[in-house]
Every structure is written in structure tokens, then in C-alpha cells.
């Protein structure tokens, strides 16, 4: 179904045919706009931005570019096209037709998953809301705003599901999505990473590389769902997610490129000298990487989880690319092993039913996917003739969720004592001094064609436009 923009809420779900639902969503819409004005990139609402909007969900229409002010962005409800005769692809109900309505027995589980997913979307906008003031260039400012409006739309995607399929409970959850706030002591966002401050652009690039990639993996799992409206919603969200991760990949690459350029200019790899010369040194970049990667690893939940086993068994949440990446889609009798502390300062491998280990299976797939950027970044470093390498931290490093929570490990995964951790912590994770230094570099640059000193310019622009195009008119 094509997207209609003639209605107050653009959609491709035939909203006007369901007056009750349409009215309920039209009542939520002004609350969303109030939230955007209070908690979004507030001071830029009058700026014209070069943004893409979906005009259809196919390859031709999902990225249609134009100049508009962010509050005029048409947040709407877009589902990927229905797959005819789609069947549940995993778990106990494999081969049965997918559900168009929520089965009563799975109602609270599905609601919990949709609320958790929905909560992350406005959370990320809140985390990033002040970054516009310290943007390194107009090109980067556009990227930020593109991501922000799309995260707003992803919230709409989940709110549609809550309103359309969960009755009064769903409407109440939709309200609560606007009431929790990132980092709020009394009413924080649900998942830890979404309460972490994102106060500089290096954090933004790491967040979009690592945390949005968790989004990719979770959405892939939900795209497998037997609840077809959820699957179709997530499939369309995934098309937008790819851009968010590319902002991270290119952004981190440009920070690294500038660091190695400066190292060559001054003929030194001394971090202090690199900082004095106006770049962010490689060890600091590695510490930011360690932080955001380990925090994002927590987002997959515990290694052994009855929640995960139940959602898999019931056909509610699968593994990423379930049909092509795995052979046994039932996995009722299969087992797998995972690593856990042995209680004596060492590591053991435990055998568990595979269904219980789905979170860990997805986490491992995610970490493997994270290597793509590392290869590109390390090529940049090698090309500059610098002898250094960025590395992903071990699954055991700095974890606060799962079996490694409460255990200390170095980034290579060696288990260490509390004293060794305290002594080395600041060489592995950003210290307050690192954060203060990075923040001190965040001068706002909005002159045409100019880029802040700590980051290399972008190599190409957006939608065939030059990199120094007037993407945002302030
Ligand atoms: N922080 O059995 P467990 C994105 C909770 S990112 C705090 O181990 P389960 C985006 C868990 O909720 C993708 N709490 O795990 C990115 C549970 O609580 P309840 C977001 C945590 O349930 C960038 C309890 O601990 N989408 O889209 O198998 C920008 C025991 O849980 C954490 C989703 O996550 C944590 N890190 O799975 C914008 C998909 N981890 O229910 C957007 C929806 C676990 O007992 N969510 N807990 O009170 C899920 O699929 C699952 O809830 C989880 C955990 C994967 C998060």
C-alpha cells in the first residue's frame, strides 16, 4: 500500500478506515510534538535542513530528499509490504501461519518487547539533544538531525503497534514512552545504555556505530516475529538503521584519520603531543570504543535467559536472519556452550539448552559484525604508516549485565583483581579528564565548507550533493 500524506498522520496502514485508532493516534500526536519541542534538538527547530522522508516503502521512495524544518517532518506509520502466506519460521509453532492479531497468551510478552524497543528511540534523541550546538560541520549537523527525526519515526512505529493491538494498556504505555527520560533519576529509560550521557561527537559516532548496531540486531530478531505487524514494522525500520550506523563508521574513521595525520605532521605518537596539536589521540579513541562497545554488549541481556527461551519457543522473537543463518529452526533439543566465570578466578564453558542461550548467540553475531568497522579503521591507520591498531574489547570486559557483571577483566578478557582494575581502569575506559579534553575540542563549526580541527572532512556528501553543500540553513 502506498503512503498517504494527505492525512494528519502519514501512513500506509489504511488508518482512515479505522476511525477509533486514527482518533487515538491523533490525540497522541500533539503530545509527541510537545515532547520533540522540549526534549529534541530544541534550538534548531527553525532551521531548514536537507532531510530524507519516506514517500513509499520500496527502493524508489523510502529516501526522498528535500529542505524542511524539523518540526514539519512528516512522522508517520510505515510498514514494509506484506509477504504473502508468511509462516512462523522458528520455535514450537514453526510452519503455522503468522498472526495478524496478538494471541492472548503472548500479549504481555509482546507488549514488553515493543515497549522496550520503543523506549530506546526517544531515549537516543534525548541523549543527543544538545550536540547541534557543538557540531564539527554543517554536513555533520545534517547527519545528526536526519538520525533524530528517524528515531522519532521509529517511536511512531512502536506507538502504532501499541495503539492498534494492545487497547488501553497500549495507549498507557505510549504515554509512558514520552514520560520516561534518558538519565532521569526518578523515571529513567529502560535499558542502561540509553541513560548514558552523549555529550560530545566522539560519543555520538561510537553510539551510532555500536548502539545502533544493537538496534540492527534486535530489529532483525523482531523482524522474524510470528506477530506479522511487528515483523513488517521492523523490516522497514532496518532500511533507515543502516544510515545511522554508517554515520558512526565514517565519523570514527574521520576522527582516526585526523589523529594519524597529526601524528605524522608532528612526528610523534605521544598522546599529549597529539592533543596539543588539536587532534584526539588514538588511545583516547580506543577508550571511547571500549566503553560504548561494552555498554552495547549489555543490551543483549543475560547469556542464559528463560525470557529469551520463551520468546524463541513461542515464535515471538527469533535470531537474526533466522532462515538463512541457521539450520535447526526448532532447536528444542539442541544445546550449546557459553563462557562463564568458574568461581575460582578462571573461565569455564557451560552447556545449556540452545533456546536459553539465544541472547548470547545474537550477541556473538553482533560482535562479529562490529569487526567490519575495525578493519576499515585499521586500514586507515596502516595507510598513514602508523604502527597502532584499534581492537574490540572482549565479551568479558566492563559488563554490568549477565554472568560477567561483577567480574573484572582487561580488554583482552584476562580476569583480574579489583586492585589491578582500579590501577588500570583509566587506561581502558574514558576518565573524567579524557571526557573533559574531548569536550574541550567540541567547538561549533558552521562556516561554509569548514570542519573542526579534530576531525577530517567528509569524503563525499549526501544524495549526490557535494560535501560542503548547505545542508542546514541556520
Ligand atoms: N539494561 O532475561 P534477560 C535500538 C533486563 S537498540 C537494563 O537477561 P531478555 C536503538 C530485561 O529487560 C535495540 N535492563 O534478557 C539503538 C529483563 O527485565 P524484566 C532495542 C536490562 O529479557 C540506538 C531483565 O533484565 N531493542 O533500537 O531476554 C538508537 C532480565 O533480562 C538490560 C531491544 O532491546 C540492560 N542492558 O532480553 C535508537 C528489543 N538487559 O523484563 C534505538 C526489545 C536486560 O525482567 N528488548 N535487562 O523486567 C528485548 O528483546 C529484551 O528486552 C532484551 C533483554 C534484549 C533487552
Coordinates of C-alpha atoms and ligand atoms in Angstrom, one line a residue:
X1 CA 0.0 0.0 0.0
X2 CA 1.4 3.4 -0.9
X3 CA 1.9 6.1 1.7
X4 CA -0.7 8.7 2.0
X5 CA 0.5 12.2 3.1
X6 CA -3.0 13.8 2.8
X7 CA -3.9 12.7 6.4
X8 CA -2.7 14.3 9.6
X9 CA -0.6 11.2 10.2
X10 CA 1.1 9.9 7.0
X11 CA 0.7 6.1 6.8
X12 CA 0.5 3.1 4.7
X13 CA -1.8 1.1 7.0
X14 CA -5.2 2.5 5.8
X15 CA -5.5 4.5 9.0
X16 CA -8.5 6.5 7.8
X17 CA -10.6 3.2 7.7
X18 CA -10.2 2.8 11.4
X19 CA -11.6 6.0 13.0
X20 CA -11.2 4.9 16.6
X21 CA -7.5 4.1 16.1
X22 CA -7.0 7.3 14.0
X23 CA -8.5 9.4 16.7
X24 CA -6.4 7.8 19.4
X25 CA -3.2 8.4 17.5
X26 CA -4.3 12.0 16.6
X27 CA -4.6 12.6 20.4
X28 CA -1.1 11.2 20.9
X29 CA 0.4 13.3 18.1
X30 CA 0.4 16.7 19.9
X31 CA 2.0 15.1 22.9
X32 CA 4.7 13.7 20.7
X33 CA 5.3 17.2 19.2
X34 CA 5.4 18.7 22.6
X35 CA 8.0 16.1 23.6
X36 CA 10.0 16.9 20.4
X37 CA 9.9 20.6 21.2
X38 CA 11.0 20.1 24.8
X39 CA 13.4 17.1 24.5
X40 CA 14.5 17.0 20.9
X41 CA 17.2 19.2 19.2
X42 CA 15.2 22.2 20.5
X43 CA 17.2 25.2 19.3
X44 CA 17.2 24.2 15.7
X45 CA 13.5 23.9 15.0
X46 CA 13.6 27.0 12.8
X47 CA 16.5 25.8 10.6
X48 CA 15.9 24.4 7.1
X49 CA 17.5 21.0 6.8
X50 CA 18.2 18.7 3.9
X51 CA 16.4 15.6 5.1
X52 CA 15.1 12.4 3.5
X53 CA 11.5 11.4 4.1
X54 CA 9.8 8.1 3.0
X55 CA 7.2 8.6 0.3
X56 CA 6.9 4.8 -0.2
X57 CA 8.4 1.8 1.4
X58 CA 10.1 0.5 -1.7
X59 CA 13.6 1.2 -3.1
X60 CA 12.3 4.2 -5.1
X61 CA 10.6 6.1 -2.4
X62 CA 12.0 5.4 1.0
X63 CA 14.6 8.2 0.8
X64 CA 13.1 11.3 -0.9
X65 CA 15.3 14.4 -0.1
X66 CA 14.2 17.9 0.4
X67 CA 14.7 21.1 2.5
X68 CA 12.4 21.3 5.5
X69 CA 12.2 22.4 9.1
X70 CA 12.4 19.5 11.6
X71 CA 9.0 20.1 13.3
X72 CA 7.5 19.9 9.8
X73 CA 9.0 16.4 9.2
X74 CA 6.1 14.1 8.5
X75 CA 6.4 11.5 11.2
X76 CA 4.2 8.6 10.2
X77 CA 3.4 4.9 10.2
X78 CA 5.1 2.9 7.5
X79 CA 5.1 -0.9 7.4
X80 CA 7.0 -3.0 4.9
X81 CA 4.8 -4.8 2.3
X82 CA 3.2 -8.0 3.5
X83 CA 4.8 -11.2 2.5
X84 CA 2.0 -13.4 1.1
X85 CA 1.4 -16.7 3.1
X86 CA 4.1 -15.9 5.5
X87 CA 4.7 -18.7 8.1
X88 CA 6.3 -18.7 11.5
X89 CA 9.9 -19.7 10.9
X90 CA 11.2 -21.0 14.3
X91 CA 10.2 -22.4 17.6
X92 CA 7.3 -24.6 18.6
X93 CA 4.8 -23.2 16.1
X94 CA 7.1 -23.4 13.1
X95 CA 5.2 -23.6 9.8
X96 CA 1.9 -22.2 11.2
X97 CA 0.5 -19.0 9.6
X98 CA 1.8 -15.8 11.2
X99 CA -0.6 -13.8 13.5
X100 CA -2.4 -10.7 12.4
X101 CA -3.6 -10.1 15.9
X102 CA -1.8 -10.6 19.2
X103 CA -2.5 -14.1 20.7
X104 CA -3.9 -13.6 24.2
X105 CA -1.3 -15.8 25.8
X106 CA 1.6 -13.8 24.3
X107 CA 0.1 -10.4 24.9
X108 CA 2.2 -9.2 27.9
X109 CA 5.5 -10.6 26.4
X110 CA 4.9 -8.9 23.1
X111 CA 3.9 -5.6 24.9
X112 CA 7.1 -5.8 27.0
X113 CA 9.3 -6.2 23.9
X114 CA 7.6 -3.5 21.9
X115 CA 7.8 -1.1 24.9
X116 CA 11.5 -1.8 25.4
X117 CA 12.2 -1.3 21.7
X118 CA 10.1 1.9 21.6
X119 CA 11.8 3.3 24.7
X120 CA 15.2 3.4 23.1
X121 CA 14.1 5.6 20.2
X122 CA 13.1 8.8 22.0
X123 CA 15.9 8.0 24.5
X124 CA 18.5 8.4 21.8
X125 CA 17.0 11.7 20.7
X126 CA 17.2 12.9 24.3
X127 CA 20.8 11.8 24.7
X128 CA 21.8 13.7 21.5
X129 CA 19.7 16.8 22.0
X130 CA 22.5 19.3 22.7
X131 CA 25.0 18.1 20.2
X132 CA 23.9 20.5 17.5
X133 CA 25.5 23.4 19.4
X134 CA 28.9 21.8 19.1
X135 CA 28.7 20.3 15.6
X136 CA 32.0 19.9 13.7
X137 CA 30.4 20.9 10.4
X138 CA 27.2 21.6 8.6
X139 CA 27.5 18.2 7.0
X140 CA 27.6 16.5 10.4
X141 CA 24.8 18.7 11.7
X142 CA 22.6 17.3 9.0
X143 CA 23.5 13.7 9.8
X144 CA 22.5 14.3 13.4
X145 CA 19.2 15.8 12.5
X146 CA 18.5 13.0 10.0
X147 CA 19.1 10.4 12.7
X148 CA 17.0 12.3 15.2
X149 CA 13.9 12.6 13.0
X150 CA 14.1 9.0 12.1
X151 CA 14.4 7.9 15.7
X152 CA 11.3 9.9 16.3
X153 CA 9.6 8.0 13.5
X154 CA 10.7 4.7 14.9
X155 CA 9.0 5.7 18.1
X156 CA 5.8 6.3 16.0
X157 CA 6.3 2.7 14.6
X158 CA 6.1 1.2 18.1
X159 CA 3.4 3.5 19.3
X160 CA 1.2 2.5 16.3
X161 CA 1.6 -1.2 17.4
X162 CA 0.7 -0.4 21.0
X163 CA -2.3 1.6 20.0
X164 CA -3.5 -0.7 17.3
X165 CA -3.1 -4.0 19.1
X166 CA -2.9 -3.5 22.8
X167 CA -6.0 -1.5 23.7
X168 CA -6.0 0.6 26.8
X169 CA -2.7 -0.9 28.1
X170 CA -1.1 0.0 24.9
X171 CA -2.3 3.6 25.0
X172 CA -1.0 4.0 28.5
X173 CA 2.4 2.5 27.5
X174 CA 2.5 5.0 24.6
X175 CA 2.1 7.9 27.1
X176 CA 4.8 6.5 29.3
X177 CA 7.2 6.4 26.4
X178 CA 7.1 10.2 26.5
X179 CA 7.3 10.4 30.3
X180 CA 10.5 8.4 30.9
X181 CA 13.6 10.4 30.1
X182 CA 17.2 9.5 29.4
X183 CA 19.3 9.8 32.6
X184 CA 16.3 10.9 34.7
X185 CA 16.9 9.8 38.3
X186 CA 13.2 9.1 39.1
X187 CA 12.0 7.9 35.7
X188 CA 14.9 6.8 33.5
X189 CA 14.9 4.9 30.2
X190 CA 14.6 1.1 30.5
X191 CA 17.9 -0.1 29.2
X192 CA 21.2 1.2 30.7
X193 CA 23.0 2.4 27.6
X194 CA 20.2 4.8 26.9
X195 CA 20.7 6.6 30.2
X196 CA 24.4 7.2 29.4
X197 CA 25.2 10.8 28.5
X198 CA 26.2 11.6 24.9
X199 CA 27.9 14.9 25.4
X200 CA 30.4 15.0 22.6
X201 CA 30.6 13.9 18.9
X202 CA 33.1 11.1 19.5
X203 CA 30.5 9.5 21.8
X204 CA 27.8 10.1 19.1
X205 CA 29.9 8.4 16.5
X206 CA 30.6 5.4 18.9
X207 CA 26.9 5.3 19.9
X208 CA 25.7 5.2 16.3
X209 CA 28.4 2.6 15.4
X210 CA 27.9 0.3 18.4
X211 CA 24.5 1.0 19.9
X212 CA 22.6 1.5 16.7
X213 CA 24.1 -1.8 15.6
X214 CA 22.4 -3.4 18.6
X215 CA 19.3 -1.8 17.1
X216 CA 20.0 -3.6 13.8
X217 CA 20.4 -6.9 15.6
X218 CA 17.3 -6.5 17.8
X219 CA 15.2 -5.4 14.8
X220 CA 16.4 -8.3 12.8
X221 CA 15.3 -10.7 15.6
X222 CA 11.9 -8.9 15.8
X223 CA 11.6 -8.9 12.0
X224 CA 11.4 -12.7 12.4
X225 CA 8.4 -12.5 14.7
X226 CA 5.3 -14.5 14.2
X227 CA 3.3 -11.3 15.0
X228 CA 3.3 -10.0 11.5
X229 CA 2.6 -6.3 12.1
X230 CA 5.7 -6.2 14.3
X231 CA 7.8 -8.0 11.7
X232 CA 6.7 -5.7 8.9
X233 CA 7.3 -2.6 11.1
X234 CA 10.9 -3.7 12.0
X235 CA 11.7 -4.6 8.4
X236 CA 11.1 -1.1 7.3
X237 CA 13.0 0.4 10.3
X238 CA 16.0 -1.6 9.3
X239 CA 16.3 0.3 6.0
X240 CA 16.8 3.5 8.0
X241 CA 19.1 2.0 10.6
X242 CA 21.8 1.3 8.1
X243 CA 22.4 5.0 7.6
X244 CA 22.7 5.6 11.3
X245 CA 25.5 3.0 11.6
X246 CA 27.3 4.5 8.6
X247 CA 27.4 7.9 10.4
X248 CA 29.2 6.1 13.2
X249 CA 31.5 4.2 10.9
X250 CA 32.5 7.2 8.8
X251 CA 32.6 9.5 11.8
X252 CA 35.0 7.4 13.8
X253 CA 37.1 6.9 10.7
X254 CA 37.4 10.6 10.2
X255 CA 38.5 11.2 13.8
X256 CA 41.1 8.4 13.4
X257 CA 42.3 9.9 10.1
X258 CA 42.8 13.3 11.7
X259 CA 44.7 11.7 14.6
X260 CA 47.2 9.9 12.3
X261 CA 47.6 12.9 10.1
X262 CA 48.6 15.0 13.1
X263 CA 50.9 12.2 14.4
X264 CA 52.7 12.3 11.0
X265 CA 52.8 16.1 11.0
X266 CA 54.4 16.4 14.4
X267 CA 56.4 13.2 14.1
X268 CA 55.2 11.8 17.4
X269 CA 52.8 9.3 18.8
X270 CA 52.8 10.9 22.3
X271 CA 49.1 11.3 23.2
X272 CA 49.7 14.6 24.9
X273 CA 51.5 16.0 21.9
X274 CA 48.7 14.8 19.6
X275 CA 46.2 16.6 21.9
X276 CA 48.3 19.7 22.0
X277 CA 48.3 19.7 18.1
X278 CA 44.4 19.7 18.2
X279 CA 43.5 16.1 17.5
X280 CA 42.1 13.3 19.6
X281 CA 44.8 10.7 20.3
X282 CA 44.3 7.1 19.3
X283 CA 44.4 5.7 23.0
X284 CA 41.5 8.1 23.9
X285 CA 39.5 6.9 20.8
X286 CA 40.2 3.3 21.9
X287 CA 38.9 4.0 25.4
X288 CA 35.7 5.5 24.0
X289 CA 35.3 2.5 21.8
X290 CA 35.8 0.2 24.8
X291 CA 33.1 2.0 26.7
X292 CA 30.4 2.1 24.0
X293 CA 31.1 -1.4 22.7
X294 CA 30.9 -3.0 26.2
X295 CA 27.8 -1.0 27.2
X296 CA 26.1 -2.1 23.9
X297 CA 27.1 -5.7 24.6
X298 CA 25.0 -5.5 27.8
X299 CA 21.9 -4.7 25.7
X300 CA 21.6 -8.3 24.6
X301 CA 20.6 -9.4 28.1
X302 CA 21.9 -12.4 30.1
X303 CA 23.8 -15.2 28.4
X304 CA 21.2 -17.7 29.8
X305 CA 17.7 -16.3 29.8
X306 CA 14.4 -18.0 30.2
X307 CA 12.8 -14.9 28.7
X308 CA 14.8 -15.5 25.5
X309 CA 14.0 -19.2 25.5
X310 CA 10.2 -18.5 25.9
X311 CA 10.1 -15.8 23.2
X312 CA 12.0 -18.2 20.8
X313 CA 9.8 -21.2 21.6
X314 CA 6.7 -19.1 21.1
X315 CA 7.7 -17.7 17.7
X316 CA 7.8 -14.2 19.1
X317 CA 11.5 -13.3 18.7
X318 CA 13.9 -15.2 16.5
X319 CA 17.6 -15.0 15.7
X320 CA 18.9 -12.5 13.1
X321 CA 18.4 -13.9 9.6
X322 CA 16.8 -17.0 11.1
X323 CA 16.0 -18.6 7.7
X324 CA 19.5 -18.3 6.1
X325 CA 21.9 -18.2 9.0
X326 CA 20.7 -21.3 10.9
X327 CA 19.8 -24.8 10.1
X328 CA 17.9 -26.0 13.1
X329 CA 14.9 -23.6 13.5
X330 CA 13.2 -25.7 16.1
X331 CA 16.2 -26.0 18.4
X332 CA 14.1 -27.8 21.0
X333 CA 16.7 -30.5 21.8
X334 CA 19.9 -28.7 20.7
X335 CA 22.4 -27.5 23.2
X336 CA 25.3 -25.0 23.0
X337 CA 28.1 -23.8 25.2
X338 CA 28.9 -20.4 26.5
X339 CA 31.7 -19.0 28.6
X340 CA 31.2 -18.2 32.3
X341 CA 33.4 -17.5 35.3
X342 CA 34.3 -20.7 37.1
X343 CA 34.1 -19.2 40.6
X344 CA 37.9 -19.6 41.2
X345 CA 39.1 -16.7 39.1
X346 CA 39.1 -18.7 35.8
X347 CA 36.8 -19.4 32.9
X348 CA 34.7 -22.5 32.2
X349 CA 32.4 -23.5 29.3
X350 CA 28.9 -24.4 30.4
X351 CA 26.5 -26.5 28.3
X352 CA 22.9 -25.2 28.1
X353 CA 19.8 -25.8 26.0
X354 CA 20.3 -23.7 22.9
X355 CA 17.0 -21.8 23.3
X356 CA 18.1 -20.5 26.6
X357 CA 21.3 -19.1 25.0
X358 CA 19.7 -17.1 22.2
X359 CA 20.8 -13.8 23.7
X360 CA 24.4 -14.9 23.7
X361 CA 24.1 -16.3 20.2
X362 CA 22.8 -12.9 19.0
X363 CA 25.5 -11.0 21.0
X364 CA 28.2 -13.1 19.4
X365 CA 26.8 -12.4 15.9
X366 CA 26.7 -8.7 16.8
X367 CA 30.3 -8.6 17.9
X368 CA 31.4 -10.3 14.7
X369 CA 29.5 -7.6 12.7
X370 CA 31.3 -4.9 14.7
X371 CA 34.6 -6.1 13.2
X372 CA 33.7 -4.5 9.8
X373 CA 34.5 -1.0 11.0
X374 CA 37.6 -2.1 12.8
X375 CA 39.1 -3.4 9.6
X376 CA 38.4 -0.2 7.8
X377 CA 39.7 2.0 10.6
X378 CA 42.9 -0.1 10.9
X379 CA 43.5 0.2 7.2
X380 CA 43.4 4.0 7.6
X381 CA 46.0 3.8 10.4
X382 CA 48.2 1.4 8.4
X383 CA 47.9 3.6 5.2
X384 CA 49.2 6.5 7.2
X385 CA 52.3 4.4 8.2
X386 CA 51.4 4.5 11.9
X387 CA 52.0 1.4 14.0
X388 CA 48.9 1.0 16.0
X389 CA 45.7 -1.0 15.9
X390 CA 42.2 -0.4 17.2
X391 CA 40.7 -3.5 18.9
X392 CA 37.3 -4.7 20.0
X393 CA 37.1 -5.4 23.8
X394 CA 36.4 -9.0 24.9
X395 CA 32.8 -10.0 25.8
X396 CA 34.0 -10.2 29.4
X397 CA 35.2 -6.6 29.6
X398 CA 33.3 -4.0 31.7
X399 CA 30.0 -5.8 31.7
X400 CA 27.1 -4.9 34.0
X401 CA 24.5 -7.4 32.7
X402 CA 24.9 -11.2 32.6
X403 CA 27.5 -13.7 34.0
X404 CA 30.4 -11.3 33.7
X405 CA 28.8 -8.5 35.7
X406 CA 30.7 -8.0 38.9
X407 CA 33.8 -9.6 37.5
X408 CA 36.9 -7.7 36.4
X409 CA 38.6 -8.4 33.1
X410 CA 41.0 -6.4 30.9
X411 CA 40.0 -5.6 27.3
X412 CA 41.7 -8.8 26.1
X413 CA 39.4 -10.7 28.5
X414 CA 42.0 -11.8 31.1
X415 CA 40.3 -11.9 34.5
X416 CA 42.0 -9.6 37.0
X417 CA 41.5 -8.5 40.6
X418 CA 39.8 -5.3 41.9
X419 CA 43.2 -3.7 42.6
X420 CA 44.6 -4.3 39.1
X421 CA 41.3 -3.0 37.7
X422 CA 41.4 0.2 39.8
X423 CA 45.0 0.8 38.8
X424 CA 44.4 0.3 35.0
X425 CA 40.8 1.4 34.6
X426 CA 41.6 4.9 33.2
X427 CA 43.8 3.4 30.5
X428 CA 40.9 1.2 29.3
X429 CA 37.9 3.5 29.8
X430 CA 37.4 7.2 29.3
X431 CA 38.4 9.0 32.5
X432 CA 36.8 12.3 33.6
X433 CA 40.0 14.1 32.2
X434 CA 39.5 12.3 28.8
X435 CA 35.9 13.4 28.7
X436 CA 36.8 17.0 29.7
X437 CA 39.5 17.0 27.0
X438 CA 37.2 15.7 24.2
X439 CA 34.5 18.2 25.3
X440 CA 37.1 21.0 25.1
X441 CA 37.6 20.2 21.4
X442 CA 33.9 20.5 20.6
X443 CA 33.9 24.0 19.1
X444 CA 30.9 24.7 16.9
X445 CA 31.9 25.0 13.3
X446 CA 29.1 26.1 10.9
X447 CA 31.0 28.2 8.3
X448 CA 30.5 27.0 4.7
X449 CA 32.9 24.2 3.8
X450 CA 34.8 24.3 7.2
X451 CA 35.3 21.4 9.5
X452 CA 36.6 21.3 13.1
X453 CA 40.3 20.7 13.6
X454 CA 39.9 17.3 15.5
X455 CA 38.1 15.5 12.6
X456 CA 39.0 15.0 8.9
X457 CA 36.5 16.4 6.4
X458 CA 33.9 14.0 4.9
X459 CA 34.9 12.5 1.6
X460 CA 31.6 12.8 0.0
X461 CA 28.2 14.5 0.5
X462 CA 24.7 13.2 0.7
X463 CA 22.3 12.3 -2.1
X464 CA 24.9 13.3 -4.8
X465 CA 25.5 16.7 -3.3
X466 CA 29.0 18.0 -2.5
X467 CA 30.4 17.5 1.0
X468 CA 30.3 21.3 1.6
X469 CA 26.7 21.7 0.4
X470 CA 24.5 24.0 2.5
X471 CA 22.8 21.1 4.2
X472 CA 21.4 23.1 7.1
X473 CA 20.5 26.8 6.8
X474 CA 20.7 28.3 10.3
Ligands
LIG1 N1 19.8 -2.7 30.8 O1 16.4 -12.4 30.6 P1 17.2 -11.1 30.4 C1 17.8 0.4 19.3 C2 16.5 -6.5 31.8 S1 18.6 -0.6 20.3 C3 18.7 -2.8 31.7 O2 18.6 -11.2 30.7 P2 15.9 -10.7 28.0 C4 18.3 1.8 19.1 C5 15.4 -7.2 30.9 O3 14.6 -6.2 30.2 C6 17.6 -2.1 20.4 N2 18.0 -3.8 31.9 O4 17.0 -10.5 29.0 C7 19.7 2.0 19.1 C8 14.7 -8.0 31.9 O5 13.8 -7.2 32.6 P3 12.4 -7.7 33.0 C9 16.5 -2.1 21.5 C10 18.2 -4.9 31.1 O6 14.6 -10.3 28.6 C11 20.2 3.3 19.0 C12 15.8 -8.5 32.8 O7 16.9 -7.6 32.7 N3 15.6 -3.1 21.3 O8 16.8 0.0 18.7 O9 16.0 -12.0 27.3 C13 19.3 4.3 18.9 C14 16.3 -9.9 32.6 O10 16.5 -10.0 31.2 C15 19.3 -4.9 30.2 C16 15.5 -4.2 22.1 O11 16.3 -4.3 23.1 C17 20.1 -3.7 30.1 N4 21.1 -3.7 29.2 O12 16.4 -9.7 26.8 C18 17.9 4.1 18.9 C19 14.5 -5.2 21.7 N5 19.3 -6.1 29.6 O13 11.6 -7.8 31.8 C20 17.4 2.8 19.0 C21 13.5 -5.5 22.8 C22 18.3 -6.9 30.1 O14 12.6 -9.0 33.7 N6 14.0 -6.0 24.0 N7 17.7 -6.1 31.0 O15 11.9 -6.5 33.9 C23 14.4 -7.3 24.2 O16 14.4 -8.1 23.3 C24 14.8 -7.7 25.6 O17 14.2 -7.0 26.5 C25 16.4 -7.6 25.8 C26 16.7 -8.4 27.1 C27 17.2 -8.0 24.6 C28 16.7 -6.1 26.2

